[in-house]
Coordinates of N, CA and C in Angstrom, one line a residue:
X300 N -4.9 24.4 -5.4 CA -5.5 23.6 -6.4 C -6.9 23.0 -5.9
X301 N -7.3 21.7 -6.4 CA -8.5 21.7 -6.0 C -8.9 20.9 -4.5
X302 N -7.2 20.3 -4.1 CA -7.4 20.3 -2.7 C -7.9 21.2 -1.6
X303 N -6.9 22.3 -2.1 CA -7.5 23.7 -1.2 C -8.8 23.8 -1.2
X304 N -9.8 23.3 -2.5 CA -11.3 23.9 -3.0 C -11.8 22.9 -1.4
X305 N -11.3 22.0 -1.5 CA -12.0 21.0 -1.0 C -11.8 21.2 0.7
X306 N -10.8 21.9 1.1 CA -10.5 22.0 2.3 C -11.8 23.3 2.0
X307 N -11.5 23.9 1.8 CA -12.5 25.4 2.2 C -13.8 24.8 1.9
X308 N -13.9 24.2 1.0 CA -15.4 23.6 1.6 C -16.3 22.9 2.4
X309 N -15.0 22.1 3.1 CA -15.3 21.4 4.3 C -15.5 22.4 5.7
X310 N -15.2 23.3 5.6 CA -15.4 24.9 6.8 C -16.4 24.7 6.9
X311 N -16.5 24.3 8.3 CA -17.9 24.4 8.7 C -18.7 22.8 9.2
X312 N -17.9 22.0 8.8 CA -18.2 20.4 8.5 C -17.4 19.6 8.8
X313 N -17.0 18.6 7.9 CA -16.3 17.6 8.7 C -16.3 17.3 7.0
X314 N -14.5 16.9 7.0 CA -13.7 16.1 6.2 C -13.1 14.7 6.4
X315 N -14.1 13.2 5.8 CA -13.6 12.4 6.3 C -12.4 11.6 5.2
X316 N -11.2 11.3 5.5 CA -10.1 10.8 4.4 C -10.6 8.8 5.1
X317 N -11.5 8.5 4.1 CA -11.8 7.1 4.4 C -10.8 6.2 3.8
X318 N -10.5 5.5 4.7 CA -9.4 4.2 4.1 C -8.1 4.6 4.0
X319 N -7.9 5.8 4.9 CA -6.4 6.5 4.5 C -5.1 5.9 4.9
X320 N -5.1 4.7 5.0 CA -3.9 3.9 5.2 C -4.1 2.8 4.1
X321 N -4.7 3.6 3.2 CA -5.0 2.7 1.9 C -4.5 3.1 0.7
X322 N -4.3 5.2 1.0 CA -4.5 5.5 -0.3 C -3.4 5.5 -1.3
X323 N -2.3 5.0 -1.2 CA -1.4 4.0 -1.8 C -1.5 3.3 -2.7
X324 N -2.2 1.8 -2.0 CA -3.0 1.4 -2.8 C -4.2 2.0 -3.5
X325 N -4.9 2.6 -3.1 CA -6.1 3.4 -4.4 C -5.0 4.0 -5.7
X326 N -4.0 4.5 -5.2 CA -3.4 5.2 -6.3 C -3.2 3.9 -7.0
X327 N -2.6 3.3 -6.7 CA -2.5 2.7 -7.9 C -3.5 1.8 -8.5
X328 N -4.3 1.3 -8.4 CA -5.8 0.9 -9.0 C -6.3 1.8 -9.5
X329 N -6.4 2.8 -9.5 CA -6.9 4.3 -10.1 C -5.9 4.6 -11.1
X330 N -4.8 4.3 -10.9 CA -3.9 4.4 -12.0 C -3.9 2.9 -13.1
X331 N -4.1 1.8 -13.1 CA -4.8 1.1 -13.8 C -6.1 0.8 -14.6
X332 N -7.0 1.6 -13.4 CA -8.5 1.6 -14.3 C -8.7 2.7 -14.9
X333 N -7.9 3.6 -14.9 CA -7.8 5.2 -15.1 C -9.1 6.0 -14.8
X334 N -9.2 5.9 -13.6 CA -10.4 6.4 -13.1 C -10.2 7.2 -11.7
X335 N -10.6 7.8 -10.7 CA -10.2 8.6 -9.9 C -10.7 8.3 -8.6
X336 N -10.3 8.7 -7.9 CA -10.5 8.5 -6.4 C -10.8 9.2 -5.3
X337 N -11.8 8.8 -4.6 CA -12.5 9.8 -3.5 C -11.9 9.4 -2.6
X338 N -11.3 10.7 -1.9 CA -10.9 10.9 -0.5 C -11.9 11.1 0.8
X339 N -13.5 11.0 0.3 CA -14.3 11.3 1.4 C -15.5 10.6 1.1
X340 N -16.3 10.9 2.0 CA -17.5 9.8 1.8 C -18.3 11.6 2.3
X341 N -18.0 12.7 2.8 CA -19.4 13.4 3.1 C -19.1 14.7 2.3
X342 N -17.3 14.5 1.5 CA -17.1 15.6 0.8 C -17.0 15.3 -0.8
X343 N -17.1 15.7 -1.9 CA -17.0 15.2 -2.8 C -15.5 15.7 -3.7
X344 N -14.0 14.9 -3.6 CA -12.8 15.4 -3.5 C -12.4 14.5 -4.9
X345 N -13.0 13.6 -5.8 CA -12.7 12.8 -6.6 C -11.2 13.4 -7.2
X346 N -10.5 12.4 -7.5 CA -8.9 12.7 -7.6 C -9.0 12.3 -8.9
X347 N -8.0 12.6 -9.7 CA -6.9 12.2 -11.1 C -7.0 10.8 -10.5
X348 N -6.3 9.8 -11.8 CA -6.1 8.7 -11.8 C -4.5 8.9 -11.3
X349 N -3.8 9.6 -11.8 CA -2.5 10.1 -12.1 C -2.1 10.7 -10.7
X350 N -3.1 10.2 -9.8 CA -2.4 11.4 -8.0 C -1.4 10.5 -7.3
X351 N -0.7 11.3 -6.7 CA 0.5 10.6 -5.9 C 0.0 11.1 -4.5
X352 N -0.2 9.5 -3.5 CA -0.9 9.5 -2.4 C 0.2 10.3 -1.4
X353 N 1.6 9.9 -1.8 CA 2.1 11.0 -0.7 C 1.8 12.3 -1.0
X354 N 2.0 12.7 -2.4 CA 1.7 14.2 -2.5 C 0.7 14.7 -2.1
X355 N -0.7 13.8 -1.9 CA -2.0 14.1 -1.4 C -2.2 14.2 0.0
X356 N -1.5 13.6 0.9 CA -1.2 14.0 2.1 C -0.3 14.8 2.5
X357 N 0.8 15.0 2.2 CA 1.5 16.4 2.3 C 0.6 17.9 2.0
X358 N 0.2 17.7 1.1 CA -0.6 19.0 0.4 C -1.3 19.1 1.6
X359 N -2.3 18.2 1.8 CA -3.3 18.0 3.5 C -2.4 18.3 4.9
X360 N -1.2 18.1 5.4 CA -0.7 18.6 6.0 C -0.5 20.2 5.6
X361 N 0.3 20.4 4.6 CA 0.6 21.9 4.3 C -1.0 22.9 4.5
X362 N -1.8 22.3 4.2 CA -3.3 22.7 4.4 C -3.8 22.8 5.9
X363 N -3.6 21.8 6.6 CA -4.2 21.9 8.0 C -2.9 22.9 8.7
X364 N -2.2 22.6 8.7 CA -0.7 23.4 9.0 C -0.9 25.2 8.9
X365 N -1.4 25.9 7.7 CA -2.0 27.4 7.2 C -2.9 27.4 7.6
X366 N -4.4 26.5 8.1 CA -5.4 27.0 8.5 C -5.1 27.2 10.1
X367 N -4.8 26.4 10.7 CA -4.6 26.0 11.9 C -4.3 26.9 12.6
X368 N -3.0 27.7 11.9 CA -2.2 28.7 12.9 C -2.1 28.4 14.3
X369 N -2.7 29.8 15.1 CA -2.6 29.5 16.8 C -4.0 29.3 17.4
X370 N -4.8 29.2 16.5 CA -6.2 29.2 16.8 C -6.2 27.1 17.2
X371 N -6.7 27.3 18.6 CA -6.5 25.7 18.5 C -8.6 25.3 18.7
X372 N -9.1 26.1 18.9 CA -10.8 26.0 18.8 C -11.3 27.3 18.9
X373 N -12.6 27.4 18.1 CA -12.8 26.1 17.5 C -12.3 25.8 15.7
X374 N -11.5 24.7 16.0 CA -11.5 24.4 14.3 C -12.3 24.6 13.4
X375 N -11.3 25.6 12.0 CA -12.5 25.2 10.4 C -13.2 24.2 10.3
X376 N -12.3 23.1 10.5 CA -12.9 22.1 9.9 C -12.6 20.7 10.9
X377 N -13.6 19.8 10.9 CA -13.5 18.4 11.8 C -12.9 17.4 11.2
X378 N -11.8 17.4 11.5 CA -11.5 15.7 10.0 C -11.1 14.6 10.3
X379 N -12.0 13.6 9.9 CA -12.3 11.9 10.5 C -10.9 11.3 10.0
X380 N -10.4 10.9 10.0 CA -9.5 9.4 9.6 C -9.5 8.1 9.9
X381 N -10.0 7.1 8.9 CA -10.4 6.2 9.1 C -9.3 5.0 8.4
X382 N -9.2 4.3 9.3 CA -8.1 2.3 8.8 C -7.8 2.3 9.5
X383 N -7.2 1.3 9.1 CA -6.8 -0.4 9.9 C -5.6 0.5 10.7
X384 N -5.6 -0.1 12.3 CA -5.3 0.3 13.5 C -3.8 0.7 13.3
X385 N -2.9 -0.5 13.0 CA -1.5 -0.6 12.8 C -1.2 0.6 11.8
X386 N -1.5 0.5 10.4 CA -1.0 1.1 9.3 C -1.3 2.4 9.5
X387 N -2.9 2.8 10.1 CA -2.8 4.0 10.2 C -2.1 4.9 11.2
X388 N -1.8 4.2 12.3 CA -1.0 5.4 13.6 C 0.9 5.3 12.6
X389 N 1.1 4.6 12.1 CA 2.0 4.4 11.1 C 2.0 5.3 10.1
X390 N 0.8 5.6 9.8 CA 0.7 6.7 8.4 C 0.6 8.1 9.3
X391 N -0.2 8.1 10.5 CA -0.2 9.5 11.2 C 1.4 9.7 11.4
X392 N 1.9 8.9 12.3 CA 3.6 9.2 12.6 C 4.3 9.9 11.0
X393 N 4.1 9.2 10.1 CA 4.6 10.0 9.1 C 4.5 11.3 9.1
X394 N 2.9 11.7 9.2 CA 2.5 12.8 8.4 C 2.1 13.8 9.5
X395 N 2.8 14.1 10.6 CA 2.6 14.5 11.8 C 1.7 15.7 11.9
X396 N 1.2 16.7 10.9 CA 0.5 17.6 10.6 C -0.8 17.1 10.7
X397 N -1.2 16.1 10.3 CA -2.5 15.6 10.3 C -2.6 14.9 11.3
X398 N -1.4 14.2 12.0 CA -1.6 13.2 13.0 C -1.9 14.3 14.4
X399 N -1.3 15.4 13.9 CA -1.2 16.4 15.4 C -2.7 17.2 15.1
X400 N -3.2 16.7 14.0 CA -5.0 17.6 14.6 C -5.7 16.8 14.8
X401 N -5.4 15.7 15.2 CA -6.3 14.3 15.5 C -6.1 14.8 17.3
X402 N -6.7 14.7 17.8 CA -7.0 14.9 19.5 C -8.1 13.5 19.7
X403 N -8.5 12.9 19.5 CA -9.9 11.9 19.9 C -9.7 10.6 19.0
X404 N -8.9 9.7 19.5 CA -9.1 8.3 18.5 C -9.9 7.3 19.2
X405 N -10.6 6.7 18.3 CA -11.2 6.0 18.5 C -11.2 4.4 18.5
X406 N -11.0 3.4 18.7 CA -10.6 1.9 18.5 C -12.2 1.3 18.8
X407 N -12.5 0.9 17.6 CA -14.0 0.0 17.1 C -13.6 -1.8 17.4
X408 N -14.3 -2.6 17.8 CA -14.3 -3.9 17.9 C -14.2 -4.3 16.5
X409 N -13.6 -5.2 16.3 CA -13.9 -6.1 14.7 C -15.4 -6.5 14.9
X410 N -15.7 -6.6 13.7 CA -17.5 -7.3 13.2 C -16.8 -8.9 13.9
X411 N -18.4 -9.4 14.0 CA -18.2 -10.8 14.6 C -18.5 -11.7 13.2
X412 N -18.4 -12.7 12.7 CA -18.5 -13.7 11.2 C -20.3 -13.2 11.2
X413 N -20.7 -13.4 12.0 CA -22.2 -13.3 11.7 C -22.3 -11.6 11.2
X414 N -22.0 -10.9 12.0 CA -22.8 -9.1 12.0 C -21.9 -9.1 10.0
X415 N -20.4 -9.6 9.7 CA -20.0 -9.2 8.4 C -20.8 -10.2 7.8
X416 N -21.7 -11.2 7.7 CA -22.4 -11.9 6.9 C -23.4 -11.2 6.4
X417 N -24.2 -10.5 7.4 CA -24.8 -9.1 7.0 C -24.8 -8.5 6.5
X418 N -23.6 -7.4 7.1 CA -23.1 -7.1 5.6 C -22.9 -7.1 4.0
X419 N -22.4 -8.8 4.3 CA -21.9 -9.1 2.9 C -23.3 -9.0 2.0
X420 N -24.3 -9.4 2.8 CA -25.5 -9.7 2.5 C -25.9 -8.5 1.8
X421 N -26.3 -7.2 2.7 CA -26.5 -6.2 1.8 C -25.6 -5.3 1.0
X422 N -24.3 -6.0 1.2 CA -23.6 -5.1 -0.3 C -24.1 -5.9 -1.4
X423 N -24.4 -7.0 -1.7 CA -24.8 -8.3 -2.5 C -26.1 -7.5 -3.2
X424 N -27.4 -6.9 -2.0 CA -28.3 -6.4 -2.9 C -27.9 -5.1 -3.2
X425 N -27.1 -4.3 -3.2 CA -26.6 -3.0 -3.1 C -26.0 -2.8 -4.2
X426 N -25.3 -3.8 -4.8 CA -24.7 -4.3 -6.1 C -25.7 -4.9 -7.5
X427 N -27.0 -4.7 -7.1 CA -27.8 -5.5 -8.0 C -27.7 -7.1 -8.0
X428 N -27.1 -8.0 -7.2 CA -27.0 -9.1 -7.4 C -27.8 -10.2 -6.3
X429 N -28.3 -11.1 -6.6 CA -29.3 -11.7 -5.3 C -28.2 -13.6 -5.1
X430 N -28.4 -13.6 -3.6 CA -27.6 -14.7 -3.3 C -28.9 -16.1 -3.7
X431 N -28.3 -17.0 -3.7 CA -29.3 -18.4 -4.0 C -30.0 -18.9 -2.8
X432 N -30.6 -19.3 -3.0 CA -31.8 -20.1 -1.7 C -30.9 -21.3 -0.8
X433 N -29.5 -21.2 -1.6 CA -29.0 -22.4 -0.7 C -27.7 -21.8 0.8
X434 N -27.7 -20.2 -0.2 CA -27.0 -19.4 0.7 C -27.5 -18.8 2.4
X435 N -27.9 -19.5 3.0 CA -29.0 -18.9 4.1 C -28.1 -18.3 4.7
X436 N -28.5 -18.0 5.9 CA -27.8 -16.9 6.8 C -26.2 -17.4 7.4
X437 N -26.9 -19.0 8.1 CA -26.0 -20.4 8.6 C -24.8 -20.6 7.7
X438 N -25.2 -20.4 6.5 CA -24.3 -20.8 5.5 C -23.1 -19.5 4.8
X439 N -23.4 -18.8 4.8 CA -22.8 -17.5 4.2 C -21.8 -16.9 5.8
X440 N -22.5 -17.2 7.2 CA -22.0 -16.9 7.9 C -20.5 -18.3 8.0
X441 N -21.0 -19.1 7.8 CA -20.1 -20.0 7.7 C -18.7 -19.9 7.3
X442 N -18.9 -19.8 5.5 CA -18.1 -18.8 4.2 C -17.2 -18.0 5.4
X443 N -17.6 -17.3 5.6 CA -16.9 -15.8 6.6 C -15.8 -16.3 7.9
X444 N -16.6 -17.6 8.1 CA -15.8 -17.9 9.2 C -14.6 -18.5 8.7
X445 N -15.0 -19.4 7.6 CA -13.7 -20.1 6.9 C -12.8 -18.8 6.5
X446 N -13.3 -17.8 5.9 CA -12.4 -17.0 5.3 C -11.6 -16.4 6.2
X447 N -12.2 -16.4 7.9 CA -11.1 -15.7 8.6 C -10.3 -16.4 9.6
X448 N -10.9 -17.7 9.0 CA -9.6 -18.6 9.7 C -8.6 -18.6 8.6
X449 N -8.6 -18.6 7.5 CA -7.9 -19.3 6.4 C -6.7 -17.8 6.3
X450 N -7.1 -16.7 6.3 CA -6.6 -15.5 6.3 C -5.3 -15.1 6.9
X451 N -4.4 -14.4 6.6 CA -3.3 -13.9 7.3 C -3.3 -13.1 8.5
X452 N -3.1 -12.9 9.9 CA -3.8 -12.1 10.4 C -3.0 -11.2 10.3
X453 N -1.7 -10.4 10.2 CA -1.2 -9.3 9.9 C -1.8 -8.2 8.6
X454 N -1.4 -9.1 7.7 CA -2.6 -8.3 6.5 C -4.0 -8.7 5.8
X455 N -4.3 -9.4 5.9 CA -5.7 -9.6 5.8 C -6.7 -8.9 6.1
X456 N -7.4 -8.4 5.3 CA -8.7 -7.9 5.3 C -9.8 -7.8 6.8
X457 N -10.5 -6.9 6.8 CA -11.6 -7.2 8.4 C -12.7 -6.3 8.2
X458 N -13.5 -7.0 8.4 CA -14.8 -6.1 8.8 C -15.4 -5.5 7.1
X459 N -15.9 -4.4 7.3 CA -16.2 -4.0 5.6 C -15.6 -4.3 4.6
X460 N -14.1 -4.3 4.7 CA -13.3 -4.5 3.7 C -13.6 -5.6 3.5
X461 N -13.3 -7.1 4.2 CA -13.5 -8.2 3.7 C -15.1 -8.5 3.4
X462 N -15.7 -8.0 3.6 CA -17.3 -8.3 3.3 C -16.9 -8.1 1.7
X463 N -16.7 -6.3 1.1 CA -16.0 -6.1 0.1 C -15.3 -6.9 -0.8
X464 N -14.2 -7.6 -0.2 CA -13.4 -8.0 -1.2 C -14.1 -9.6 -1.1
X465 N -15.0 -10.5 -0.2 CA -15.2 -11.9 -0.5 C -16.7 -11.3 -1.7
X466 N -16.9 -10.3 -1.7 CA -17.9 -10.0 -3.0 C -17.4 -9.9 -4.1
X467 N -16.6 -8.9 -4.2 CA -15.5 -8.6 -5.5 C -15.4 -10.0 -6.0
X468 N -14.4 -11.2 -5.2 CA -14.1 -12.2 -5.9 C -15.4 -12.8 -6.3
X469 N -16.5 -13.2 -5.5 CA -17.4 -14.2 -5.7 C -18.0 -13.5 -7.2
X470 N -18.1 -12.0 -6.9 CA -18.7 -11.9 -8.7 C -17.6 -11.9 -9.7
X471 N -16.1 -11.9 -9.2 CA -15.7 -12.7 -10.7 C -15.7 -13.9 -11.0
X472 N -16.0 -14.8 -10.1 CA -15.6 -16.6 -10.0 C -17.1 -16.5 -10.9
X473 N -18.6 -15.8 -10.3 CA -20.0 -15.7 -11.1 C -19.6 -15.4 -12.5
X474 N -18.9 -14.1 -13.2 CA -18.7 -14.6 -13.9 C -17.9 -15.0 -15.0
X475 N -16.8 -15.9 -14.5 CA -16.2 -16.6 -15.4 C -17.1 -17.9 -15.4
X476 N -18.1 -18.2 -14.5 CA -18.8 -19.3 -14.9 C -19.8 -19.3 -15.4
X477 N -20.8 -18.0 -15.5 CA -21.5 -17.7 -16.2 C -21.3 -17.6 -17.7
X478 N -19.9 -17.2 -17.9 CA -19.3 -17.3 -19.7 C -19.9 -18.3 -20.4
X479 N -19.4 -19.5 -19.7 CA -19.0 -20.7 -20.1 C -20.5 -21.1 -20.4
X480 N -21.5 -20.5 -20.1 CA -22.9 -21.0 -20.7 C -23.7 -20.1 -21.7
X481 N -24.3 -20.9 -22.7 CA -24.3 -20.3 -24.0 C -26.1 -19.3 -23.8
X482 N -26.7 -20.0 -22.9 CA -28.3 -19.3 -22.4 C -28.7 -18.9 -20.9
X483 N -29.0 -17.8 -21.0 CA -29.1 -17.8 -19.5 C -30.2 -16.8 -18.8
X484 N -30.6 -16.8 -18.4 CA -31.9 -15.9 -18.1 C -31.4 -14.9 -17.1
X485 N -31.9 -13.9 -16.8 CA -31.6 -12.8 -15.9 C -31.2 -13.0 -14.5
X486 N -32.2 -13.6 -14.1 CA -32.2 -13.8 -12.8 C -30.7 -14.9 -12.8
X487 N -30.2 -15.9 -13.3 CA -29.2 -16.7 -13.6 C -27.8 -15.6 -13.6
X488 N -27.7 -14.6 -14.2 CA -26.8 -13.2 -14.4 C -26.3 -12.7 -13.0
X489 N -27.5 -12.5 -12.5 CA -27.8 -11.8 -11.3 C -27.5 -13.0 -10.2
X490 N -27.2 -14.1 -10.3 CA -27.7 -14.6 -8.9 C -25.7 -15.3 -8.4
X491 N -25.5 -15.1 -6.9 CA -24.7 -16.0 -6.8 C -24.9 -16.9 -5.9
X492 N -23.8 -18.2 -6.4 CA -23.9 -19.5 -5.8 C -23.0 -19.7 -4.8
X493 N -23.4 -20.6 -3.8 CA -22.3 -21.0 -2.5 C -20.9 -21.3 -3.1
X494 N -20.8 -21.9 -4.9 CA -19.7 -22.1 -5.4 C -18.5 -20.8 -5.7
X495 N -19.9 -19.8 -6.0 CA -18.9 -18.4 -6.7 C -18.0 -18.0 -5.2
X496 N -18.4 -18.5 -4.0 CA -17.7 -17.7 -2.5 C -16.2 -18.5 -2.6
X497 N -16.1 -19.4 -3.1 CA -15.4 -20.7 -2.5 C -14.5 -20.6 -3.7
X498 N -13.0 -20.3 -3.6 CA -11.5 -20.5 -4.1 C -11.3 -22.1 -4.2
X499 N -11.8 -23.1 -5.3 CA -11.5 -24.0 -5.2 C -10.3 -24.4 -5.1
X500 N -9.0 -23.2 -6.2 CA -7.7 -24.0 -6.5 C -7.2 -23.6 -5.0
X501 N -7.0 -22.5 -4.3 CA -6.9 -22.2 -3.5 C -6.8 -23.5 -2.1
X502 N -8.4 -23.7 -2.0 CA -8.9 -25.4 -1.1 C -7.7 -26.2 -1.0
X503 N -7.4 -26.5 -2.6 CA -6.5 -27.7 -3.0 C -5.3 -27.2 -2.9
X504 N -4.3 -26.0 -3.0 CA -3.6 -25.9 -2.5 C -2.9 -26.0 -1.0
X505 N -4.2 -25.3 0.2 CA -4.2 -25.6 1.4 C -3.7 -26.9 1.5
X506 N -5.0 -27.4 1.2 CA -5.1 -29.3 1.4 C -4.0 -29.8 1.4
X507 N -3.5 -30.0 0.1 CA -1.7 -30.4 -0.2 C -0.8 -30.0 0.9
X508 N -0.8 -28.4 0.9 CA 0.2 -28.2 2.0 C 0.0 -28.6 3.3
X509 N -1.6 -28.9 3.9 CA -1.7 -30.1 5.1 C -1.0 -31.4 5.0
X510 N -1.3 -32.0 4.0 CA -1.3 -33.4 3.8 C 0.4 -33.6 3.5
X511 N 0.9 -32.8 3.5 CA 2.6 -32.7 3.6 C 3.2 -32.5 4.6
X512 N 2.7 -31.5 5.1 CA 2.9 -31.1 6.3 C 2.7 -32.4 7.6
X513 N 1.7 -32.9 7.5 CA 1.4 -34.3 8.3 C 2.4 -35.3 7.6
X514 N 3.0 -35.4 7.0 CA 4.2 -36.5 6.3 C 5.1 -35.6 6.8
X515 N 5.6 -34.8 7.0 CA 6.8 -34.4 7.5 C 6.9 -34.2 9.0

């Protein structure tokens, strides 16, 4: 099918499965926006909304498994796998076809609050949207810090992802508060505020659960 297409086109190159201890979750967000999902950033493998992530890894085993045979170099194809440390040696032990043509892992440092402030920074203009004059570098880096103290450290987000997802929210909080005004000029559309970063109810639930916590 068109997995195969996509394997034989990567001969010669490199097949990266980005976020692959994710794609679980992508299936099902793809199956609510009814929209499809790319398995690569240098191949172009866009999926059904309708794919079953284990079935897309088995098929990729059954795939590396037929090319592979006894030829151990040089490989058709180079293929990257990329996520979070825990889930993925977890998802390789599953899928031991894919985990057994992996030879070279690699373990990256987490971004530091400042380097993902950066980030967040240019996914911000990358998205069309521009931060406010009150958001400086000091301040946004800040935001980041709070968010990863405040965070779970087992599942919680790191590094790109959370750059990602403190964007995602900040432009829905932009706008559900942008609704609520009847005139607004472009730049006003476009812009977010130190308020859109910040989970007020959120705050106030922490808060409470301190202020109890210190009574008990």
């Amino acid at each position: 099918g068109k997995l195969k297409k996509v394997v034989k086109a990567a001969e010669g190159g490199v097949l990266m499965i980005h976020d692959a201890d994710t794609l679980r979750e992508q299936a099902l967000v793809a199956l609510e926006r009814g929209c499809g999902v790319g398995c690569g950033d240098l191949v172009d493998c866009s999926l059904p909304p309708q794919f079953d992530a284990d079935e897309l890894l088995a098929s990729l085993c059954r795939q590396f498994e037929s090319a592979g045979g006894a030829v151990e170099f040089p490989q058709p194809v180079c293929l990257v796998v990329t996520g979070k440390r825990g889930e993925l040696a977890k998802l390789l032990q599953e899928h031991p076809a894919i985990g057994g043509a992996i030879f070279v892992k690699l373990d990256f440092l987490d971004y530091s609050p400042a380097e993902i402030a950066k980030i967040l920074r240019k996914l911000v203009e990358a998205a069309n949207y521009q931060l406010s004059r009150e958001l400086t570098e000091e301040r946004l880096e800040k935001l980041v810090r709070r968010r990863l103290a405040t965070a779970s450290a087992g599942t919680a987000a790191k590094n790109v992802r959370l750059a990602k997802t403190i964007l995602e929210e900040a432009i829905n909080r932009q706008t559900d508060r942008v609704y609520t005004k009847e005139t607004l000029s472009l730049a006003e559309l476009s812009t977010l505020m130190e308020a859109d970063f910040t989970d007020k109810a959120k705050d106030e639930d922490e808060a409470a659960g301190a202020a109890l916590s210190r009574l008990d």
